[in-house]
Amino acid sequence: MTGATSAPAARPARDRSGLRTALRLLGGWALLGLLAWLMWTPGAWPALLLAWVLLTLLADEFGGWFGYLGVLLGGLAFAAPTPEPAGWSVIVPLVGGALLALLLVKHSGGPFVLPFAAAMFALPLLAVARFGTKLDPSLTLPSEPAFLRNALLAMAVGLGVSLIRQVTEAVLRRRARRRTAALAAAAPLAAVTFEFPDPPAPEGTDAPRPG
């Protein structure tokens, strides 16, 4: 009886797990496809920078390797039939390195590491914007307001979505554990059966005599 009842209960759980996996793959590939299309038809660098950072971080929510592929897709603009946006050769190594550092820190823990991941992304960009021209007088693009505004805004939105997702999943897991614990505690009470022994035959009584 135990095996017969547990198999149907396990089948819906496997079906839900397979559906979640399919949706995660579909969402990740859809975002990467949109990012690849944007990189193949590049426009102005502020909009492209915003889309690159945001779509990479959103794709990362569907699986860690989607995020790393998104970072690599930033270089697709160099292979596009139209010329890459002005300054893109500066943006790709600078923002791409910051994105990789963010993803490595983000994947090392839960929601508590997100502020450190944000710092790993923002601090190099702020430093180059502040001191870049002292190292290279031609490195003026990172000091433009649109550069920091779009990069940091996309980072904040992407990590905000990650925080909401992780907190929601933690709450749902805690509720599921409590529900499982409550069911496990109630199961022994439901399984209790009361058996009464047959009453013993009275001693010293004679068998009935035939009439």
PDB file of C-alpha atoms in Angstrom:
ATOM      1  CA  MET A   1       0.000   0.000   0.000  1.00  0.00           C
ATOM      2  CA  THR A   2       2.841   2.443   0.772  1.00  0.00           C
ATOM      3  CA  GLY A   3       4.473   2.151  -2.650  1.00  0.00           C
ATOM      4  CA  ALA A   4       1.110   2.425  -4.410  1.00  0.00           C
ATOM      5  CA  THR A   5       0.218   5.656  -2.631  1.00  0.00           C
ATOM      6  CA  SER A   6       3.656   7.322  -2.803  1.00  0.00           C
ATOM      7  CA  ALA A   7       4.135   6.842  -6.568  1.00  0.00           C
ATOM      8  CA  PRO A   8       1.130   8.993  -7.603  1.00  0.00           C
ATOM      9  CA  ALA A   9       2.192  11.661  -5.091  1.00  0.00           C
ATOM     10  CA  ALA A  10       5.743  11.765  -6.472  1.00  0.00           C
ATOM     11  CA  ARG A  11       4.613  12.013 -10.093  1.00  0.00           C
ATOM     12  CA  PRO A  12       3.042  15.519  -9.829  1.00  0.00           C
ATOM     13  CA  ALA A  13       6.184  16.746  -8.051  1.00  0.00           C
ATOM     14  CA  ARG A  14       8.348  15.497 -10.941  1.00  0.00           C
ATOM     15  CA  ASP A  15       5.969  17.094 -13.439  1.00  0.00           C
ATOM     16  CA  ARG A  16       6.152  20.456 -11.655  1.00  0.00           C
ATOM     17  CA  SER A  17       9.953  20.241 -11.514  1.00  0.00           C
ATOM     18  CA  GLY A  18      10.145  19.498 -15.236  1.00  0.00           C
ATOM     19  CA  LEU A  19       7.800  22.396 -16.012  1.00  0.00           C
ATOM     20  CA  ARG A  20       9.882  24.809 -13.931  1.00  0.00           C
ATOM     21  CA  THR A  21      13.048  23.678 -15.718  1.00  0.00           C
ATOM     22  CA  ALA A  22      11.432  24.168 -19.124  1.00  0.00           C
ATOM     23  CA  LEU A  23      10.213  27.654 -18.187  1.00  0.00           C
ATOM     24  CA  ARG A  24      13.641  28.641 -16.883  1.00  0.00           C
ATOM     25  CA  LEU A  25      15.316  27.521 -20.105  1.00  0.00           C
ATOM     26  CA  LEU A  26      12.692  29.266 -22.210  1.00  0.00           C
ATOM     27  CA  GLY A  27      13.035  32.525 -20.279  1.00  0.00           C
ATOM     28  CA  GLY A  28      16.829  32.486 -20.336  1.00  0.00           C
ATOM     29  CA  TRP A  29      17.112  31.774 -24.032  1.00  0.00           C
ATOM     30  CA  ALA A  30      14.431  34.356 -24.859  1.00  0.00           C
ATOM     31  CA  LEU A  31      16.329  37.099 -23.040  1.00  0.00           C
ATOM     32  CA  LEU A  32      19.622  36.088 -24.637  1.00  0.00           C
ATOM     33  CA  GLY A  33      17.943  36.068 -28.038  1.00  0.00           C
ATOM     34  CA  LEU A  34      16.643  39.591 -27.464  1.00  0.00           C
ATOM     35  CA  LEU A  35      20.089  40.723 -26.326  1.00  0.00           C
ATOM     36  CA  ALA A  36      21.766  39.163 -29.362  1.00  0.00           C
ATOM     37  CA  TRP A  37      19.297  40.920 -31.669  1.00  0.00           C
ATOM     38  CA  LEU A  38      19.984  44.267 -30.017  1.00  0.00           C
ATOM     39  CA  MET A  39      23.730  43.751 -30.290  1.00  0.00           C
ATOM     40  CA  TRP A  40      23.425  42.757 -33.950  1.00  0.00           C
ATOM     41  CA  THR A  41      21.524  45.955 -34.764  1.00  0.00           C
ATOM     42  CA  PRO A  42      23.350  48.419 -32.516  1.00  0.00           C
ATOM     43  CA  GLY A  43      22.178  51.961 -31.977  1.00  0.00           C
ATOM     44  CA  ALA A  44      23.416  54.637 -29.621  1.00  0.00           C
ATOM     45  CA  TRP A  45      25.705  53.396 -26.869  1.00  0.00           C
ATOM     46  CA  PRO A  46      23.648  54.690 -23.867  1.00  0.00           C
ATOM     47  CA  ALA A  47      20.610  52.596 -24.813  1.00  0.00           C
ATOM     48  CA  LEU A  48      22.780  49.630 -25.757  1.00  0.00           C
ATOM     49  CA  LEU A  49      24.678  49.825 -22.457  1.00  0.00           C
ATOM     50  CA  LEU A  50      21.436  49.868 -20.486  1.00  0.00           C
ATOM     51  CA  ALA A  51      20.062  46.894 -22.421  1.00  0.00           C
ATOM     52  CA  TRP A  52      23.293  44.895 -22.126  1.00  0.00           C
ATOM     53  CA  VAL A  53      23.602  45.173 -18.358  1.00  0.00           C
ATOM     54  CA  LEU A  54      19.884  44.765 -17.645  1.00  0.00           C
ATOM     55  CA  LEU A  55      19.216  41.809 -19.954  1.00  0.00           C
ATOM     56  CA  THR A  56      22.372  40.041 -18.779  1.00  0.00           C
ATOM     57  CA  LEU A  57      21.317  40.297 -15.133  1.00  0.00           C
ATOM     58  CA  LEU A  58      17.733  39.276 -15.907  1.00  0.00           C
ATOM     59  CA  ALA A  59      18.916  36.295 -17.943  1.00  0.00           C
ATOM     60  CA  ASP A  60      21.154  35.299 -15.039  1.00  0.00           C
ATOM     61  CA  GLU A  61      18.022  34.822 -12.916  1.00  0.00           C
ATOM     62  CA  PHE A  62      17.061  31.881 -15.112  1.00  0.00           C
ATOM     63  CA  GLY A  63      20.422  30.141 -14.651  1.00  0.00           C
ATOM     64  CA  GLY A  64      23.967  31.188 -13.850  1.00  0.00           C
ATOM     65  CA  TRP A  65      25.441  30.323 -17.221  1.00  0.00           C
ATOM     66  CA  PHE A  66      22.862  32.552 -18.971  1.00  0.00           C
ATOM     67  CA  GLY A  67      24.480  35.528 -17.249  1.00  0.00           C
ATOM     68  CA  TYR A  68      27.974  34.612 -18.446  1.00  0.00           C
ATOM     69  CA  LEU A  69      26.683  34.153 -21.984  1.00  0.00           C
ATOM     70  CA  GLY A  70      25.080  37.586 -21.740  1.00  0.00           C
ATOM     71  CA  VAL A  71      28.437  39.118 -20.858  1.00  0.00           C
ATOM     72  CA  LEU A  72      29.996  37.494 -23.919  1.00  0.00           C
ATOM     73  CA  LEU A  73      27.199  38.775 -26.148  1.00  0.00           C
ATOM     74  CA  GLY A  74      28.368  42.315 -25.455  1.00  0.00           C
ATOM     75  CA  GLY A  75      31.121  41.735 -28.010  1.00  0.00           C
ATOM     76  CA  LEU A  76      28.636  40.743 -30.700  1.00  0.00           C
ATOM     77  CA  ALA A  77      28.305  44.385 -31.709  1.00  0.00           C
ATOM     78  CA  PHE A  78      31.839  44.215 -33.136  1.00  0.00           C
ATOM     79  CA  ALA A  79      30.747  41.518 -35.595  1.00  0.00           C
ATOM     80  CA  ALA A  80      27.506  43.221 -36.612  1.00  0.00           C
ATOM     81  CA  PRO A  81      27.110  44.403 -40.230  1.00  0.00           C
ATOM     82  CA  THR A  82      26.669  47.980 -39.024  1.00  0.00           C
ATOM     83  CA  PRO A  83      29.516  49.788 -37.244  1.00  0.00           C
ATOM     84  CA  GLU A  84      29.555  49.416 -33.475  1.00  0.00           C
ATOM     85  CA  PRO A  85      28.492  52.438 -31.418  1.00  0.00           C
ATOM     86  CA  ALA A  86      31.115  55.051 -30.714  1.00  0.00           C
ATOM     87  CA  GLY A  87      32.988  54.216 -27.535  1.00  0.00           C
ATOM     88  CA  TRP A  88      31.855  50.606 -27.477  1.00  0.00           C
ATOM     89  CA  SER A  89      35.469  49.429 -27.525  1.00  0.00           C
ATOM     90  CA  VAL A  90      35.887  51.209 -24.176  1.00  0.00           C
ATOM     91  CA  ILE A  91      32.561  50.052 -22.715  1.00  0.00           C
ATOM     92  CA  VAL A  92      32.942  46.335 -23.452  1.00  0.00           C
ATOM     93  CA  PRO A  93      36.139  45.613 -21.468  1.00  0.00           C
ATOM     94  CA  LEU A  94      35.249  48.005 -18.661  1.00  0.00           C
ATOM     95  CA  VAL A  95      31.596  47.059 -18.139  1.00  0.00           C
ATOM     96  CA  GLY A  96      32.172  43.435 -19.124  1.00  0.00           C
ATOM     97  CA  GLY A  97      34.825  43.023 -16.430  1.00  0.00           C
ATOM     98  CA  ALA A  98      32.565  44.672 -13.868  1.00  0.00           C
ATOM     99  CA  LEU A  99      29.688  42.383 -14.877  1.00  0.00           C
ATOM    100  CA  LEU A 100      31.838  39.282 -14.500  1.00  0.00           C
ATOM    101  CA  ALA A 101      32.912  40.384 -11.010  1.00  0.00           C
ATOM    102  CA  LEU A 102      29.279  41.042 -10.092  1.00  0.00           C
ATOM    103  CA  LEU A 103      28.155  37.612 -11.282  1.00  0.00           C
ATOM    104  CA  LEU A 104      30.957  35.791  -9.467  1.00  0.00           C
ATOM    105  CA  VAL A 105      30.053  37.456  -6.175  1.00  0.00           C
ATOM    106  CA  LYS A 106      26.305  37.056  -6.781  1.00  0.00           C
ATOM    107  CA  HIS A 107      26.657  33.330  -7.368  1.00  0.00           C
ATOM    108  CA  SER A 108      28.646  32.841  -4.157  1.00  0.00           C
ATOM    109  CA  GLY A 109      25.666  33.242  -1.835  1.00  0.00           C
ATOM    110  CA  GLY A 110      22.095  34.317  -1.332  1.00  0.00           C
ATOM    111  CA  PRO A 111      20.493  37.749  -1.026  1.00  0.00           C
ATOM    112  CA  PHE A 112      23.004  38.903   1.596  1.00  0.00           C
ATOM    113  CA  VAL A 113      25.819  39.055  -0.986  1.00  0.00           C
ATOM    114  CA  LEU A 114      23.896  41.282  -3.388  1.00  0.00           C
ATOM    115  CA  PRO A 115      25.223  44.545  -1.870  1.00  0.00           C
ATOM    116  CA  PHE A 116      28.781  43.251  -2.305  1.00  0.00           C
ATOM    117  CA  ALA A 117      27.980  42.268  -5.901  1.00  0.00           C
ATOM    118  CA  ALA A 118      26.657  45.776  -6.514  1.00  0.00           C
ATOM    119  CA  ALA A 119      29.836  47.251  -5.067  1.00  0.00           C
ATOM    120  CA  MET A 120      32.007  45.044  -7.291  1.00  0.00           C
ATOM    121  CA  PHE A 121      30.162  46.453 -10.300  1.00  0.00           C
ATOM    122  CA  ALA A 122      29.852  50.098  -9.300  1.00  0.00           C
ATOM    123  CA  LEU A 123      33.219  50.859  -7.724  1.00  0.00           C
ATOM    124  CA  PRO A 124      35.393  50.194 -10.813  1.00  0.00           C
ATOM    125  CA  LEU A 125      33.086  52.304 -12.971  1.00  0.00           C
ATOM    126  CA  LEU A 126      33.081  55.148 -10.454  1.00  0.00           C
ATOM    127  CA  ALA A 127      36.855  54.979 -10.141  1.00  0.00           C
ATOM    128  CA  VAL A 128      37.403  55.106 -13.906  1.00  0.00           C
ATOM    129  CA  ALA A 129      34.890  57.928 -14.242  1.00  0.00           C
ATOM    130  CA  ARG A 130      36.741  59.882 -11.564  1.00  0.00           C
ATOM    131  CA  PHE A 131      40.368  59.137 -12.344  1.00  0.00           C
ATOM    132  CA  GLY A 132      40.319  57.731 -15.886  1.00  0.00           C
ATOM    133  CA  THR A 133      41.360  60.919 -17.613  1.00  0.00           C
ATOM    134  CA  LYS A 134      44.389  61.164 -15.352  1.00  0.00           C
ATOM    135  CA  LEU A 135      45.588  57.816 -16.646  1.00  0.00           C
ATOM    136  CA  ASP A 136      44.526  58.411 -20.242  1.00  0.00           C
ATOM    137  CA  PRO A 137      43.345  61.873 -21.369  1.00  0.00           C
ATOM    138  CA  SER A 138      41.249  60.290 -24.128  1.00  0.00           C
ATOM    139  CA  LEU A 139      39.290  58.173 -21.631  1.00  0.00           C
ATOM    140  CA  THR A 140      36.449  60.649 -21.309  1.00  0.00           C
ATOM    141  CA  LEU A 141      33.438  58.417 -21.996  1.00  0.00           C
ATOM    142  CA  PRO A 142      33.156  56.898 -18.475  1.00  0.00           C
ATOM    143  CA  SER A 143      32.913  60.406 -17.011  1.00  0.00           C
ATOM    144  CA  GLU A 144      29.810  61.216 -19.051  1.00  0.00           C
ATOM    145  CA  PRO A 145      26.615  61.294 -16.940  1.00  0.00           C
ATOM    146  CA  ALA A 146      24.773  58.929 -19.302  1.00  0.00           C
ATOM    147  CA  PHE A 147      27.417  56.245 -18.817  1.00  0.00           C
ATOM    148  CA  LEU A 148      27.131  55.944 -15.038  1.00  0.00           C
ATOM    149  CA  ARG A 149      23.391  56.629 -15.026  1.00  0.00           C
ATOM    150  CA  ASN A 150      22.513  53.855 -17.478  1.00  0.00           C
ATOM    151  CA  ALA A 151      25.004  51.317 -16.130  1.00  0.00           C
ATOM    152  CA  LEU A 152      24.084  51.804 -12.469  1.00  0.00           C
ATOM    153  CA  LEU A 153      20.351  51.998 -13.167  1.00  0.00           C
ATOM    154  CA  ALA A 154      20.423  48.709 -15.079  1.00  0.00           C
ATOM    155  CA  MET A 155      22.469  47.112 -12.290  1.00  0.00           C
ATOM    156  CA  ALA A 156      20.056  48.330  -9.604  1.00  0.00           C
ATOM    157  CA  VAL A 157      17.004  47.028 -11.469  1.00  0.00           C
ATOM    158  CA  GLY A 158      18.619  43.662 -12.187  1.00  0.00           C
ATOM    159  CA  LEU A 159      19.765  43.096  -8.617  1.00  0.00           C
ATOM    160  CA  GLY A 160      16.418  44.328  -7.313  1.00  0.00           C
ATOM    161  CA  VAL A 161      14.662  41.638  -9.332  1.00  0.00           C
ATOM    162  CA  SER A 162      17.141  39.073  -7.966  1.00  0.00           C
ATOM    163  CA  LEU A 163      16.460  40.191  -4.387  1.00  0.00           C
ATOM    164  CA  ILE A 164      12.704  39.886  -4.832  1.00  0.00           C
ATOM    165  CA  ARG A 165      13.050  36.442  -6.401  1.00  0.00           C
ATOM    166  CA  GLN A 166      15.365  35.082  -3.725  1.00  0.00           C
ATOM    167  CA  VAL A 167      13.289  36.428  -0.830  1.00  0.00           C
ATOM    168  CA  THR A 168      10.090  35.052  -2.382  1.00  0.00           C
ATOM    169  CA  GLU A 169      11.651  31.617  -2.890  1.00  0.00           C
ATOM    170  CA  ALA A 170      12.957  31.620   0.703  1.00  0.00           C
ATOM    171  CA  VAL A 171       9.481  32.424   2.053  1.00  0.00           C
ATOM    172  CA  LEU A 172       7.871  29.712  -0.081  1.00  0.00           C
ATOM    173  CA  ARG A 173      10.460  27.132   1.004  1.00  0.00           C
ATOM    174  CA  ARG A 174       9.899  28.006   4.668  1.00  0.00           C
ATOM    175  CA  ARG A 175       6.148  27.604   4.260  1.00  0.00           C
ATOM    176  CA  ALA A 176       6.637  24.280   2.500  1.00  0.00           C
ATOM    177  CA  ARG A 177       8.891  23.021   5.326  1.00  0.00           C
ATOM    178  CA  ARG A 178       6.360  24.066   7.945  1.00  0.00           C
ATOM    179  CA  ARG A 179       3.558  22.356   6.043  1.00  0.00           C
ATOM    180  CA  THR A 180       5.616  19.188   5.698  1.00  0.00           C
ATOM    181  CA  ALA A 181       6.491  19.241   9.407  1.00  0.00           C
ATOM    182  CA  ALA A 182       2.836  19.722  10.326  1.00  0.00           C
ATOM    183  CA  LEU A 183       1.785  16.805   8.138  1.00  0.00           C
ATOM    184  CA  ALA A 184       4.545  14.606   9.577  1.00  0.00           C
ATOM    185  CA  ALA A 185       3.450  15.463  13.111  1.00  0.00           C
ATOM    186  CA  ALA A 186      -0.191  14.705  12.332  1.00  0.00           C
ATOM    187  CA  ALA A 187       0.523  11.434  10.523  1.00  0.00           C
ATOM    188  CA  PRO A 188       1.229   9.277  13.652  1.00  0.00           C
ATOM    189  CA  LEU A 189      -2.014  10.432  15.264  1.00  0.00           C
ATOM    190  CA  ALA A 190      -3.962   9.540  12.151  1.00  0.00           C
ATOM    191  CA  ALA A 191      -2.334   6.103  12.047  1.00  0.00           C
ATOM    192  CA  VAL A 192      -3.261   5.173  15.629  1.00  0.00           C
ATOM    193  CA  THR A 193      -5.691   2.239  15.781  1.00  0.00           C
ATOM    194  CA  PHE A 194      -7.346   0.795  18.817  1.00  0.00           C
ATOM    195  CA  GLU A 195      -7.606  -2.987  19.009  1.00  0.00           C
ATOM    196  CA  PHE A 196      -9.597  -4.687  21.687  1.00  0.00           C
ATOM    197  CA  PRO A 197      -8.854  -8.333  22.490  1.00  0.00           C
ATOM    198  CA  ASP A 198     -11.618 -10.884  22.376  1.00  0.00           C
ATOM    199  CA  PRO A 199     -13.211 -11.410  25.802  1.00  0.00           C
ATOM    200  CA  PRO A 200     -11.955 -14.597  27.450  1.00  0.00           C
ATOM    201  CA  ALA A 201     -14.323 -17.519  27.795  1.00  0.00           C
ATOM    202  CA  PRO A 202     -15.808 -17.743  31.322  1.00  0.00           C
ATOM    203  CA  GLU A 203     -14.225 -20.444  33.420  1.00  0.00           C
ATOM    204  CA  GLY A 204     -16.153 -23.226  35.122  1.00  0.00           C
ATOM    205  CA  THR A 205     -19.147 -23.254  32.846  1.00  0.00           C
ATOM    206  CA  ASP A 206     -20.448 -26.503  31.461  1.00  0.00           C
ATOM    207  CA  ALA A 207     -21.190 -26.981  27.847  1.00  0.00           C
ATOM    208  CA  PRO A 208     -24.921 -26.879  27.077  1.00  0.00           C
ATOM    209  CA  ARG A 209     -26.569 -30.241  27.287  1.00  0.00           C
ATOM    210  CA  PRO A 210     -28.759 -31.486  24.508  1.00  0.00           C
ATOM    211  CA  GLY A 211     -32.428 -31.217  25.311  1.00  0.00           C
TER     212      GLY A 211
END
